[in-house]
CSV table of C-alpha atoms in Angstrom, one decimal:
chain,number,residue,atom,x,y,z
A,16,MET,CA,-64.2,-7.9,-111.4
A,17,PRO,CA,-65.8,-11.4,-111.9
A,18,GLY,CA,-63.6,-14.4,-111.1
A,19,ARG,CA,-62.1,-16.8,-113.6
A,20,LEU,CA,-65.3,-18.9,-113.6
A,21,GLY,CA,-67.8,-16.1,-113.4
A,22,GLY,CA,-71.2,-17.3,-114.8
A,23,LYS,CA,-70.1,-20.9,-115.2
A,24,VAL,CA,-72.0,-23.8,-113.5
A,25,ALA,CA,-69.7,-26.7,-112.3
A,26,LEU,CA,-70.7,-30.1,-111.0
A,27,ILE,CA,-68.1,-31.8,-108.8
A,28,THR,CA,-68.3,-35.4,-107.7
A,29,GLY,CA,-66.6,-36.5,-104.5
A,30,ALA,CA,-66.9,-32.9,-103.5
A,31,THR,CA,-66.6,-33.4,-99.7
A,32,GLY,CA,-63.2,-35.3,-100.0
A,33,GLY,CA,-59.8,-33.7,-100.0
A,34,ILE,CA,-59.3,-32.8,-103.6
A,35,GLY,CA,-63.0,-32.4,-104.2
A,36,ARG,CA,-63.5,-30.0,-101.3
A,37,ALA,CA,-60.4,-27.9,-102.3
A,38,THR,CA,-61.6,-27.7,-105.9
A,39,ALA,CA,-65.1,-26.6,-104.9
A,40,GLU,CA,-63.8,-24.0,-102.5
A,41,LEU,CA,-61.4,-22.6,-105.2
A,42,PHE,CA,-64.2,-22.6,-107.8
A,43,ALA,CA,-66.4,-20.8,-105.4
A,44,ARG,CA,-63.7,-18.1,-104.9
A,45,GLU,CA,-63.6,-17.7,-108.7
A,46,ASP,CA,-67.4,-17.1,-108.8
A,47,ALA,CA,-68.7,-20.4,-110.2
A,48,HIS,CA,-72.2,-21.7,-109.4
A,49,LEU,CA,-71.7,-25.1,-107.9
A,50,VAL,CA,-73.4,-28.5,-107.8
A,51,VAL,CA,-71.6,-30.4,-105.1
A,52,THR,CA,-72.2,-34.1,-105.0
A,53,ASP,CA,-71.1,-37.0,-102.8
A,54,ILE,CA,-72.4,-40.3,-101.5
A,55,SER,CA,-73.5,-38.9,-98.1
A,56,GLN,CA,-76.4,-36.5,-98.2
A,57,ASP,CA,-75.7,-35.1,-94.8
A,58,THR,CA,-72.0,-34.3,-95.4
A,59,THR,CA,-72.9,-32.8,-98.8
A,60,ASP,CA,-75.6,-30.6,-97.3
A,61,GLU,CA,-73.2,-29.4,-94.7
A,62,PHE,CA,-70.6,-28.5,-97.2
A,63,ALA,CA,-73.1,-26.7,-99.5
A,64,ALA,CA,-74.2,-24.7,-96.5
A,65,CYS,CA,-70.7,-23.6,-95.8
A,66,LEU,CA,-70.3,-22.5,-99.5
A,67,LYS,CA,-73.6,-20.6,-99.3
A,68,ALA,CA,-72.6,-18.9,-96.2
A,69,GLY,CA,-69.6,-17.5,-98.2
A,70,GLY,CA,-71.9,-16.2,-100.9
A,71,THR,CA,-71.7,-19.0,-103.4
A,72,ASP,CA,-74.8,-20.3,-105.2
A,73,ALA,CA,-74.5,-24.0,-104.4
A,74,LEU,CA,-76.7,-27.0,-104.8
A,75,ALA,CA,-76.1,-30.2,-102.8
A,76,ILE,CA,-77.0,-33.6,-104.3
A,77,ARG,CA,-76.4,-37.1,-103.0
A,78,LEU,CA,-74.9,-39.0,-105.9
A,79,ASP,CA,-73.9,-42.6,-106.3
A,80,VAL,CA,-71.6,-42.3,-109.3
A,81,SER,CA,-72.0,-46.0,-110.1
A,82,SER,CA,-75.7,-45.7,-110.6
A,83,PRO,CA,-77.2,-44.5,-113.9
A,84,GLU,CA,-80.4,-43.5,-112.1
A,85,SER,CA,-78.6,-41.5,-109.5
A,86,TRP,CA,-76.7,-39.7,-112.3
A,87,SER,CA,-79.9,-39.0,-114.2
A,88,ASP,CA,-81.5,-37.5,-111.1
A,89,ALA,CA,-78.5,-35.3,-110.3
A,90,ILE,CA,-78.3,-33.9,-113.8
A,91,GLU,CA,-82.0,-33.2,-113.9
A,92,LEU,CA,-81.8,-31.4,-110.6
A,93,ALA,CA,-78.9,-29.3,-111.8
A,94,ARG,CA,-80.8,-28.4,-115.0
A,95,ARG,CA,-83.8,-27.3,-113.1
A,96,ARG,CA,-81.8,-25.2,-110.7
A,97,PHE,CA,-79.3,-23.6,-113.1
A,98,GLY,CA,-80.6,-24.3,-116.6
A,99,ARG,CA,-77.0,-25.2,-117.8
A,100,LEU,CA,-73.8,-27.0,-117.1
A,101,ASP,CA,-70.4,-25.8,-118.2
A,102,VAL,CA,-67.9,-27.9,-116.1
A,103,LEU,CA,-68.0,-31.5,-115.0
A,104,VAL,CA,-65.2,-32.6,-112.6
A,105,ASN,CA,-65.2,-36.3,-111.9
A,106,ILE,CA,-63.2,-36.8,-108.7
A,107,ALA,CA,-65.1,-39.4,-106.8
A,108,GLY,CA,-63.0,-42.5,-106.3
A,109,VAL,CA,-62.1,-45.4,-104.1
A,110,VAL,CA,-58.9,-47.5,-103.6
A,111,GLU,CA,-58.1,-51.0,-102.6
A,112,TRP,CA,-54.4,-51.9,-102.2
A,113,PRO,CA,-54.1,-55.6,-102.9
A,114,GLY,CA,-52.2,-56.9,-105.9
A,115,ILE,CA,-53.3,-59.3,-108.6
A,116,GLU,CA,-53.6,-62.5,-106.6
A,117,GLU,CA,-55.0,-60.9,-103.4
A,118,THR,CA,-57.7,-58.8,-105.1
A,119,THR,CA,-61.2,-60.3,-104.7
A,120,LYS,CA,-63.9,-60.2,-107.3
A,121,ASP,CA,-66.1,-58.0,-105.0
A,122,GLY,CA,-63.2,-55.6,-104.4
A,123,TRP,CA,-62.4,-55.4,-108.1
A,124,ASP,CA,-66.1,-54.8,-109.0
A,125,ARG,CA,-66.4,-52.1,-106.4
A,126,VAL,CA,-63.4,-50.1,-107.6
A,127,VAL,CA,-64.4,-50.4,-111.3
A,128,ALA,CA,-67.9,-49.4,-110.5
A,129,VAL,CA,-66.9,-46.1,-108.8
A,130,ASN,CA,-63.7,-45.1,-110.6
A,131,GLN,CA,-64.3,-46.3,-114.2
A,132,THR,CA,-68.0,-46.8,-114.7
A,133,GLY,CA,-68.7,-43.7,-112.6
A,134,THR,CA,-66.5,-41.5,-114.8
A,135,TRP,CA,-68.1,-42.8,-118.0
A,136,LEU,CA,-71.7,-42.5,-116.6
A,137,GLY,CA,-70.9,-38.9,-115.6
A,138,MET,CA,-69.8,-37.9,-119.1
A,139,LYS,CA,-72.6,-39.9,-120.7
A,140,THR,CA,-75.4,-38.3,-118.6
A,141,ALA,CA,-74.1,-34.8,-118.5
A,142,MET,CA,-73.0,-34.5,-122.1
A,143,PRO,CA,-76.3,-33.1,-123.5
A,144,LEU,CA,-76.2,-30.2,-121.1
A,145,LEU,CA,-72.4,-29.7,-121.6
A,146,ARG,CA,-72.8,-29.7,-125.4
A,147,ALA,CA,-75.6,-27.1,-125.0
A,148,SER,CA,-73.1,-24.8,-123.2
A,149,GLY,CA,-71.0,-24.6,-126.3
A,150,ASN,CA,-67.9,-24.0,-124.3
A,151,ALA,CA,-67.7,-26.8,-121.7
A,152,SER,CA,-64.9,-28.6,-119.9
A,153,VAL,CA,-64.8,-32.1,-118.5
A,154,ILE,CA,-62.0,-32.9,-116.0
A,155,ASN,CA,-61.5,-36.6,-115.2
A,156,THR,CA,-59.3,-37.5,-112.2
A,157,SER,CA,-56.9,-40.3,-112.9
A,158,SER,CA,-53.7,-40.8,-111.0
A,159,VAL,CA,-50.0,-41.2,-111.5
A,160,LEU,CA,-51.0,-44.9,-111.0
A,161,GLY,CA,-52.8,-44.5,-114.3
A,162,LEU,CA,-49.4,-43.8,-116.0
A,163,VAL,CA,-46.9,-46.1,-114.2
A,164,GLY,CA,-47.1,-49.4,-112.4
A,165,SER,CA,-46.6,-49.8,-108.6
A,166,GLY,CA,-46.8,-53.6,-108.1
A,167,ALA,CA,-50.0,-53.1,-106.0
A,168,ALA,CA,-53.5,-51.7,-106.1
A,169,ALA,CA,-54.3,-53.8,-109.1
A,170,ALA,CA,-58.0,-52.7,-109.4
A,171,TYR,CA,-57.2,-49.1,-108.7
A,172,GLN,CA,-54.4,-48.9,-111.3
A,173,ALA,CA,-56.6,-50.6,-113.9
A,174,THR,CA,-59.4,-48.1,-113.5
A,175,LYS,CA,-57.1,-45.1,-113.5
A,176,GLY,CA,-55.4,-46.3,-116.7
A,177,ALA,CA,-58.9,-46.7,-118.2
A,178,VAL,CA,-59.9,-43.2,-117.2
A,179,ARG,CA,-56.8,-41.8,-119.0
A,180,LEU,CA,-57.8,-43.4,-122.3
A,181,LEU,CA,-61.5,-42.9,-121.9
A,182,THR,CA,-60.7,-39.2,-121.5
A,183,LYS,CA,-58.7,-39.2,-124.7
A,184,THR,CA,-61.4,-40.9,-126.8
A,185,ALA,CA,-64.0,-38.5,-125.4
A,186,ALA,CA,-61.8,-35.6,-126.2
A,187,VAL,CA,-61.6,-36.7,-129.9
A,188,GLU,CA,-65.4,-37.4,-130.0
A,189,TYR,CA,-66.4,-34.0,-128.7
A,190,ALA,CA,-63.5,-31.8,-130.0
A,191,THR,CA,-65.8,-30.0,-132.5
A,192,ARG,CA,-68.9,-30.2,-130.4
A,193,GLY,CA,-68.0,-27.6,-127.8
A,194,VAL,CA,-66.7,-29.8,-125.0
A,195,ARG,CA,-63.0,-30.2,-124.0
A,196,VAL,CA,-62.0,-33.3,-122.0
A,197,ASN,CA,-58.8,-33.7,-120.0
A,198,SER,CA,-57.4,-35.8,-117.2
A,199,VAL,CA,-55.5,-34.8,-114.1
A,200,HIS,CA,-53.0,-37.3,-112.5
A,201,PRO,CA,-52.2,-36.5,-108.9
A,202,GLY,CA,-49.2,-38.1,-107.2
A,203,VAL,CA,-48.9,-38.4,-103.4
A,204,ILE,CA,-51.5,-35.9,-102.0
A,205,THR,CA,-52.5,-35.4,-98.4
A,206,THR,CA,-56.1,-36.7,-98.7
A,207,PRO,CA,-58.1,-38.9,-96.5
A,208,MET,CA,-57.5,-41.8,-99.0
A,209,ILE,CA,-53.8,-42.1,-98.1
A,210,GLN,CA,-53.7,-40.2,-94.8
A,211,GLU,CA,-53.2,-43.3,-92.7
A,212,LEU,CA,-50.1,-44.3,-94.7
A,213,LEU,CA,-48.7,-40.8,-94.4
A,214,ASP,CA,-49.4,-40.7,-90.6
A,215,GLU,CA,-47.5,-44.0,-90.2
A,216,GLN,CA,-44.6,-43.4,-92.5
A,217,GLY,CA,-44.3,-39.6,-92.8
A,218,ASP,CA,-41.5,-38.5,-95.1
A,219,ARG,CA,-40.3,-42.1,-95.2
A,220,GLN,CA,-43.3,-43.1,-97.2
A,221,PRO,CA,-41.7,-44.8,-100.3
A,222,ASP,CA,-43.5,-42.7,-102.9
A,223,ILE,CA,-42.5,-39.5,-101.1
A,224,VAL,CA,-38.9,-40.7,-101.0
A,225,ARG,CA,-39.1,-41.3,-104.8
A,226,THR,CA,-40.7,-37.8,-105.4
A,227,PRO,CA,-37.9,-35.4,-106.4
A,228,MET,CA,-39.6,-32.6,-104.4
A,229,ARG,CA,-39.4,-34.8,-101.3
A,230,ARG,CA,-42.9,-34.0,-100.0
A,231,ALA,CA,-46.6,-34.8,-100.5
A,232,GLY,CA,-48.7,-32.3,-102.4
A,233,SER,CA,-51.8,-30.6,-101.0
A,234,PRO,CA,-55.3,-30.8,-102.4
A,235,ALA,CA,-55.1,-27.1,-103.1
A,236,GLU,CA,-52.2,-27.7,-105.5
A,237,VAL,CA,-54.4,-30.2,-107.5
A,238,ALA,CA,-57.4,-27.8,-107.4
A,239,ALA,CA,-55.3,-25.1,-109.1
A,240,MET,CA,-54.9,-27.4,-112.1
A,241,MET,CA,-58.6,-28.1,-112.0
A,242,LEU,CA,-59.2,-24.4,-112.2
A,243,PHE,CA,-57.0,-23.9,-115.2
A,244,LEU,CA,-58.8,-26.7,-117.1
A,245,ALA,CA,-62.2,-25.4,-116.1
A,246,GLY,CA,-61.6,-21.9,-117.2
A,247,ASP,CA,-61.2,-20.3,-120.6
A,248,GLU,CA,-57.4,-20.0,-120.4
A,249,SER,CA,-57.3,-23.7,-121.5
A,250,SER,CA,-59.6,-23.2,-124.5
A,251,PHE,CA,-57.2,-25.0,-126.9
A,252,VAL,CA,-56.4,-27.9,-124.5
A,253,THR,CA,-58.2,-31.2,-124.9
A,254,GLY,CA,-57.3,-34.9,-124.7
A,255,ALA,CA,-54.3,-34.1,-122.5
A,256,GLU,CA,-53.0,-35.5,-119.2
A,257,PHE,CA,-51.8,-33.1,-116.5
A,258,VAL,CA,-49.5,-34.6,-113.9
A,259,VAL,CA,-49.4,-33.0,-110.4
A,260,ASP,CA,-46.9,-35.2,-108.6
A,261,GLY,CA,-43.8,-33.2,-107.6
A,262,GLY,CA,-41.8,-35.0,-110.3
A,263,LEU,CA,-42.6,-38.6,-109.2
A,264,THR,CA,-43.1,-39.8,-112.8
A,265,ALA,CA,-40.2,-37.8,-114.2
A,266,HIS,CA,-37.7,-40.6,-113.6
């Protein structure tokens, strides 16, 4: 029997990172055709080769999500290869930890360019192909820090809050045009982005202490939510936010 994404073409940004890699690998097991993208061509090529070795039809593309030209090239390459696009998963992101006064203008601009502008550019550029699908899904990766304050990471929090509302307005705009748009909000997840903190503090890491389940999540647990939103099981779901945080934002 075909998998849950059989016949669908999915483009994933940040595909070689923790959540991106787990999502691509899960989508591959569910029979999706994959466009895997990241900022490093070599790393992206290596990952696509691994997917192909497992029988997945995968295309590797170097993508700078902050660049309109890079997005245009990526979407055109995907169109030429597969002729369609059914799923866009915006995962690529960067973080800087300083608060309001310590954040520099350069640091602010870098985080906004990748996390916020990159998400908008992805939707803007991919939307004609997604609309042509007639049954498409966009999944934007926000964060629990797009829902609640932390007293730090000012630029990161600002962008993740923006992604949450950008998702909702896109969902309304395209609700009758064949494209669903939802956001996923991971909590503390064992990804390279926060691995140094986890290595230093382990279960004493403050956000883990505040998490009712008393542990960090795995990228695979976030990928499972991505799969639900990519597939037809979520056909009446749009404009919603899905929190994967072990209960962190429940209190």
